[in-house]
Coordinates of C-alpha atoms in Angstrom, one line a residue:
A256 CA 21.6 -6.4 4.2
A257 CA 25.0 -4.7 4.2
R258 CA 27.8 -6.4 2.5
A259 CA 30.1 -8.3 4.8
T260 CA 33.6 -6.8 4.2
R261 CA 35.0 -6.7 7.8
E262 CA 36.2 -9.0 10.4
H263 CA 35.4 -8.2 14.0
L264 CA 37.6 -9.3 17.0
V265 CA 35.4 -9.1 20.1
D266 CA 36.6 -7.8 23.4
N267 CA 33.4 -8.2 25.4
N268 CA 30.0 -9.9 25.3
V269 CA 28.2 -9.9 22.0
V270 CA 25.0 -11.7 21.2
A271 CA 24.4 -12.8 17.6
R272 CA 20.7 -12.9 16.9
R273 CA 19.0 -14.3 13.9
A274 CA 15.5 -13.5 12.5
V275 CA 13.6 -16.7 11.8
G276 CA 10.0 -15.6 12.1
L277 CA 10.9 -14.3 15.6
E278 CA 14.3 -13.1 16.7
V279 CA 16.3 -16.1 18.1
V280 CA 19.7 -16.1 19.9
V281 CA 22.0 -18.4 18.0
N282 CA 25.3 -17.6 19.7
I283 CA 26.7 -15.8 22.7
M284 CA 30.2 -14.4 22.2
H285 CA 32.8 -13.3 24.7
D286 CA 36.2 -11.7 25.0
G287 CA 38.6 -12.7 22.2
E288 CA 35.9 -14.2 19.9
S289 CA 35.2 -13.0 16.4
F290 CA 32.6 -12.9 13.7
G291 CA 32.5 -12.0 10.0
E292 CA 35.1 -14.5 8.8
I293 CA 32.8 -16.0 6.1
G294 CA 31.9 -12.6 4.8
C295 CA 35.6 -11.7 4.5
R296 CA 36.4 -14.9 2.6
T297 CA 33.4 -14.7 0.2
E298 CA 33.2 -11.9 -2.3
G299 CA 29.8 -10.2 -2.3
C300 CA 28.5 -12.1 0.7
T301 CA 25.6 -10.6 2.6
R302 CA 25.0 -11.1 6.4
N303 CA 22.4 -13.6 7.5
A304 CA 22.5 -12.6 11.2
S305 CA 22.6 -9.5 13.3
C306 CA 25.1 -8.9 16.2
V307 CA 23.7 -7.0 19.1
T308 CA 25.7 -5.9 22.2
E309 CA 24.5 -6.8 25.6
T310 CA 27.1 -4.6 27.4
P311 CA 29.5 -1.8 26.3
V312 CA 31.9 -3.5 23.8
E313 CA 35.3 -2.7 22.4
I314 CA 35.9 -4.1 18.9
L315 CA 39.0 -4.3 16.7
V316 CA 38.0 -4.2 13.0
L317 CA 39.9 -5.5 10.0
D318 CA 38.8 -4.8 6.4
R319 CA 38.6 -7.7 4.0
F320 CA 42.0 -7.1 2.4
S321 CA 43.8 -7.0 5.8
Y322 CA 41.9 -10.1 7.0
L323 CA 42.9 -12.2 4.0
A324 CA 46.5 -11.1 4.3
T325 CA 46.7 -12.0 8.0
F326 CA 44.2 -14.1 9.9
D327 CA 42.7 -16.1 7.1
A328 CA 45.5 -18.7 6.9
F329 CA 45.4 -19.2 10.7
T330 CA 41.6 -19.5 10.7
K331 CA 41.8 -22.2 8.1
Q332 CA 44.4 -24.2 10.0
H333 CA 42.4 -23.8 13.2
N334 CA 39.3 -25.2 11.4
V335 CA 41.2 -28.2 10.2
A336 CA 42.3 -28.9 13.8
K337 CA 38.7 -28.6 15.0
E338 CA 37.5 -31.0 12.3
A339 CA 40.2 -33.6 13.3
F340 CA 39.2 -33.4 16.9
C341 CA 35.5 -33.8 16.1
E342 CA 36.3 -36.8 13.9
S343 CA 37.9 -38.5 16.9
L344 CA 34.7 -38.3 19.0
A345 CA 32.2 -41.2 19.1
C346 CA 29.2 -38.9 18.5
F347 CA 30.5 -37.9 15.0
Q348 CA 31.5 -41.4 13.8
N349 CA 28.4 -41.7 11.5
W350 CA 28.9 -38.2 10.0
S351 CA 30.4 -37.5 6.5
E352 CA 33.5 -35.4 6.2
K353 CA 31.4 -32.6 4.8
E354 CA 29.0 -32.7 7.7
V355 CA 31.7 -32.8 10.3
S356 CA 33.4 -29.8 8.6
A357 CA 30.1 -27.8 8.6
Q358 CA 29.5 -28.5 12.3
A359 CA 33.0 -27.9 13.4
S360 CA 33.1 -24.5 11.6
V361 CA 30.5 -23.1 14.0
M362 CA 32.1 -24.5 17.2
R363 CA 33.9 -21.9 19.3
E364 CA 37.1 -22.7 21.1
T365 CA 37.3 -21.1 24.6
T366 CA 40.0 -21.2 27.2
I367 CA 38.7 -21.4 30.8
E368 CA 41.0 -20.6 33.7
R369 CA 41.5 -23.0 36.7
G370 CA 38.7 -23.0 39.2
K371 CA 36.1 -21.5 36.8
H372 CA 32.7 -23.0 35.9
I373 CA 32.1 -24.4 32.5
V374 CA 28.4 -25.0 33.4
T375 CA 26.7 -24.2 36.7
Q376 CA 24.0 -26.2 38.5
G377 CA 20.7 -24.4 38.5
E378 CA 21.5 -22.2 35.5
S379 CA 20.2 -22.4 32.0
N380 CA 22.1 -24.8 29.7
T381 CA 22.2 -23.8 26.0
A382 CA 25.5 -25.3 24.8
C383 CA 27.5 -28.5 24.8
Y384 CA 31.2 -28.3 25.7
F385 CA 33.8 -30.7 24.4
I386 CA 37.2 -30.7 26.2
T387 CA 40.1 -30.4 23.9
A388 CA 42.8 -30.0 26.6
G389 CA 42.7 -29.9 30.4
V390 CA 40.8 -31.4 33.4
A391 CA 37.5 -30.5 35.0
H392 CA 35.4 -31.9 37.9
V393 CA 31.7 -32.6 37.9
F394 CA 29.9 -31.7 41.1
R395 CA 26.2 -31.9 42.2
T396 CA 25.0 -30.2 45.3
V397 CA 22.2 -32.0 47.1
V398 CA 20.2 -31.3 50.2
D399 CA 19.6 -34.0 52.9
E400 CA 16.5 -34.5 55.0
G401 CA 18.0 -32.2 57.7
G402 CA 18.4 -29.3 55.2
A403 CA 22.2 -29.6 55.0
S404 CA 23.8 -29.1 51.6
H405 CA 26.5 -31.5 50.3
R406 CA 28.7 -30.8 47.2
V407 CA 29.5 -34.2 45.9
L408 CA 32.1 -35.0 43.3
L409 CA 30.6 -37.2 40.6
S410 CA 33.3 -37.6 38.0
K411 CA 36.4 -36.1 36.4
L412 CA 36.5 -35.0 32.8
S413 CA 39.5 -34.7 30.5
T414 CA 40.4 -34.5 26.8
G415 CA 37.6 -36.0 24.6
D416 CA 34.9 -35.8 27.3
C417 CA 31.9 -33.4 27.2
C418 CA 29.4 -31.7 29.5
G419 CA 26.2 -29.7 28.8
E420 CA 25.2 -32.5 26.5
Q421 CA 21.5 -32.0 27.2
A422 CA 21.6 -29.0 24.9
L423 CA 22.3 -31.3 21.9
L424 CA 20.1 -34.2 23.2
N425 CA 17.2 -31.8 23.1
V426 CA 17.9 -30.1 19.8
G427 CA 14.8 -28.7 18.2
K428 CA 12.8 -28.7 21.5
R429 CA 11.5 -25.4 22.7
H430 CA 11.9 -25.6 26.5
I431 CA 14.5 -24.1 28.9
L432 CA 17.1 -26.6 30.0
I433 CA 18.6 -26.2 33.5
S434 CA 21.9 -27.8 34.3
N435 CA 21.7 -30.4 37.1
V436 CA 25.5 -30.3 37.8
S437 CA 28.4 -27.9 38.0
V438 CA 31.5 -28.5 36.0
V439 CA 34.6 -26.7 37.4
T440 CA 38.0 -26.7 35.8
D441 CA 40.9 -28.2 37.8
V442 CA 43.5 -26.7 35.5
K443 CA 43.4 -24.2 32.6
T444 CA 41.1 -25.9 30.2
R445 CA 40.3 -25.5 26.5
V446 CA 36.8 -26.5 25.2
L447 CA 34.9 -26.4 22.0
R448 CA 31.5 -24.9 22.5
L449 CA 28.5 -25.9 20.3
D450 CA 25.5 -23.8 21.0
Q451 CA 22.1 -25.6 20.7
A452 CA 20.7 -23.2 18.1
Q453 CA 23.7 -23.8 15.9
A454 CA 23.1 -27.5 15.9
L455 CA 19.5 -27.2 14.5
S456 CA 20.6 -27.4 10.9
T457 CA 22.9 -30.4 11.3
R458 CA 22.1 -34.0 11.5
W459 CA 21.9 -35.1 15.2
G460 CA 20.1 -38.4 14.8
K461 CA 19.3 -41.1 17.3
A462 CA 22.6 -43.0 16.9
D463 CA 24.6 -39.7 17.4
K464 CA 22.6 -38.8 20.5
K465 CA 23.1 -42.3 21.9
A466 CA 26.9 -42.0 21.4
L467 CA 26.8 -38.6 23.1
R468 CA 24.9 -40.0 26.1
Q469 CA 27.6 -42.7 26.5
M470 CA 30.3 -40.0 26.4
A471 CA 28.6 -38.0 29.1
V472 CA 28.6 -38.4 32.9
A473 CA 25.5 -40.3 34.2
V474 CA 24.1 -38.4 37.2
P475 CA 22.6 -40.7 40.0
I476 CA 19.4 -39.7 41.7
D477 CA 19.9 -37.5 44.8
S478 CA 19.2 -40.3 47.3
K479 CA 22.1 -42.3 45.7
I480 CA 24.4 -39.3 45.8
L481 CA 23.6 -38.7 49.5
Q482 CA 24.4 -42.4 50.1
I483 CA 27.7 -42.0 48.2
E484 CA 28.6 -39.0 50.5
A485 CA 27.7 -41.0 53.6
D486 CA 29.8 -44.0 52.5
R487 CA 32.7 -41.7 51.7
R488 CA 32.7 -40.3 55.2
K489 CA 32.2 -43.7 56.8
W490 CA 35.0 -45.4 54.9
G491 CA 37.4 -42.5 54.8
V492 CA 38.0 -42.5 51.0
T493 CA 37.9 -39.6 48.6
Q494 CA 34.9 -38.9 46.6
G495 CA 36.7 -39.8 43.4
E496 CA 37.8 -43.2 44.8
L497 CA 34.3 -44.0 46.0
M498 CA 32.7 -43.0 42.6
E499 CA 35.3 -45.2 40.9
R500 CA 34.4 -48.2 43.0
I501 CA 30.7 -47.6 42.4
R502 CA 31.1 -47.3 38.7
F503 CA 33.1 -50.6 38.8
E504 CA 30.3 -52.4 40.7
E505 CA 27.8 -51.2 38.2
A506 CA 30.0 -52.3 35.3
E507 CA 30.6 -55.7 37.0
K508 CA 26.9 -56.3 37.3
N509 CA 26.5 -55.7 33.5
A510 CA 29.6 -57.9 32.8
L511 CA 28.5 -60.8 34.9
G512 CA 25.3 -60.9 33.0
A513 CA 27.3 -61.3 29.9
G514 CA 29.6 -64.0 31.5
K515 CA 32.6 -61.8 31.9
A516 CA 34.8 -60.9 34.8
L517 CA 36.4 -57.6 35.7
C518 CA 39.5 -56.7 37.7
P519 CA 38.5 -54.1 40.3
P520 CA 40.5 -50.9 40.9
G521 CA 43.0 -51.1 43.6
G522 CA 43.1 -54.9 43.9
A523 CA 40.9 -58.0 44.1
M524 CA 38.5 -56.6 46.7
H525 CA 36.1 -54.0 45.6
H526 CA 33.3 -54.0 48.2
L527 CA 33.3 -51.2 50.7

């Protein structure tokens, strides 16, 4: 392997592939992302992955001396910020500081413009996205008995929420995951992306996955979603208001079983 002495700033799609018996895609890179940082920081480091272009690519290259004199300090500060954010998430509460640092170091921060998809229903899902700033809406498109399609709002995501969690819940499994929802940004949104392949060497145990499930949006079955849409039209409320009331009713059922009482959104009456 060649010695890693350069930092590459990527200006188009680059796929990092790693040979583990067979060639495996461990990361997909886009405009503005980089690779080679570890090699620049570590004297005599050798590459443990190959980067292969999927399209024509323009790359800005820094030698090791220039990288250490410029971007290194920024990269270290950025990694500290990523670690602090991860430590605030429920799914990392049982992790040691060293483990969080190792996982955060391979997470990629991406800015997504308003109205763009983070994940798309029906497409393959290979990464989990944690929102660090911004707002996004979760939609599912369902088809009724008459063949008509309905795009139904299921939830709203903001800082600290996640989507694409199935990629981490199925770490180590060798089947293709298809997203069952679309997540669309409502404003310019920043996310940390953790690719499934890059979580293989970290400790995603049962407790961590349980916490991740609780962070994620529960998707009702299609018949329930169609009923939600029918009720929304009948009662003249927004999809968001209706989902809020439904979530409250579900929470109330659980609370009543524990002898507790909840205050419904919008007042004392919560039934539609």
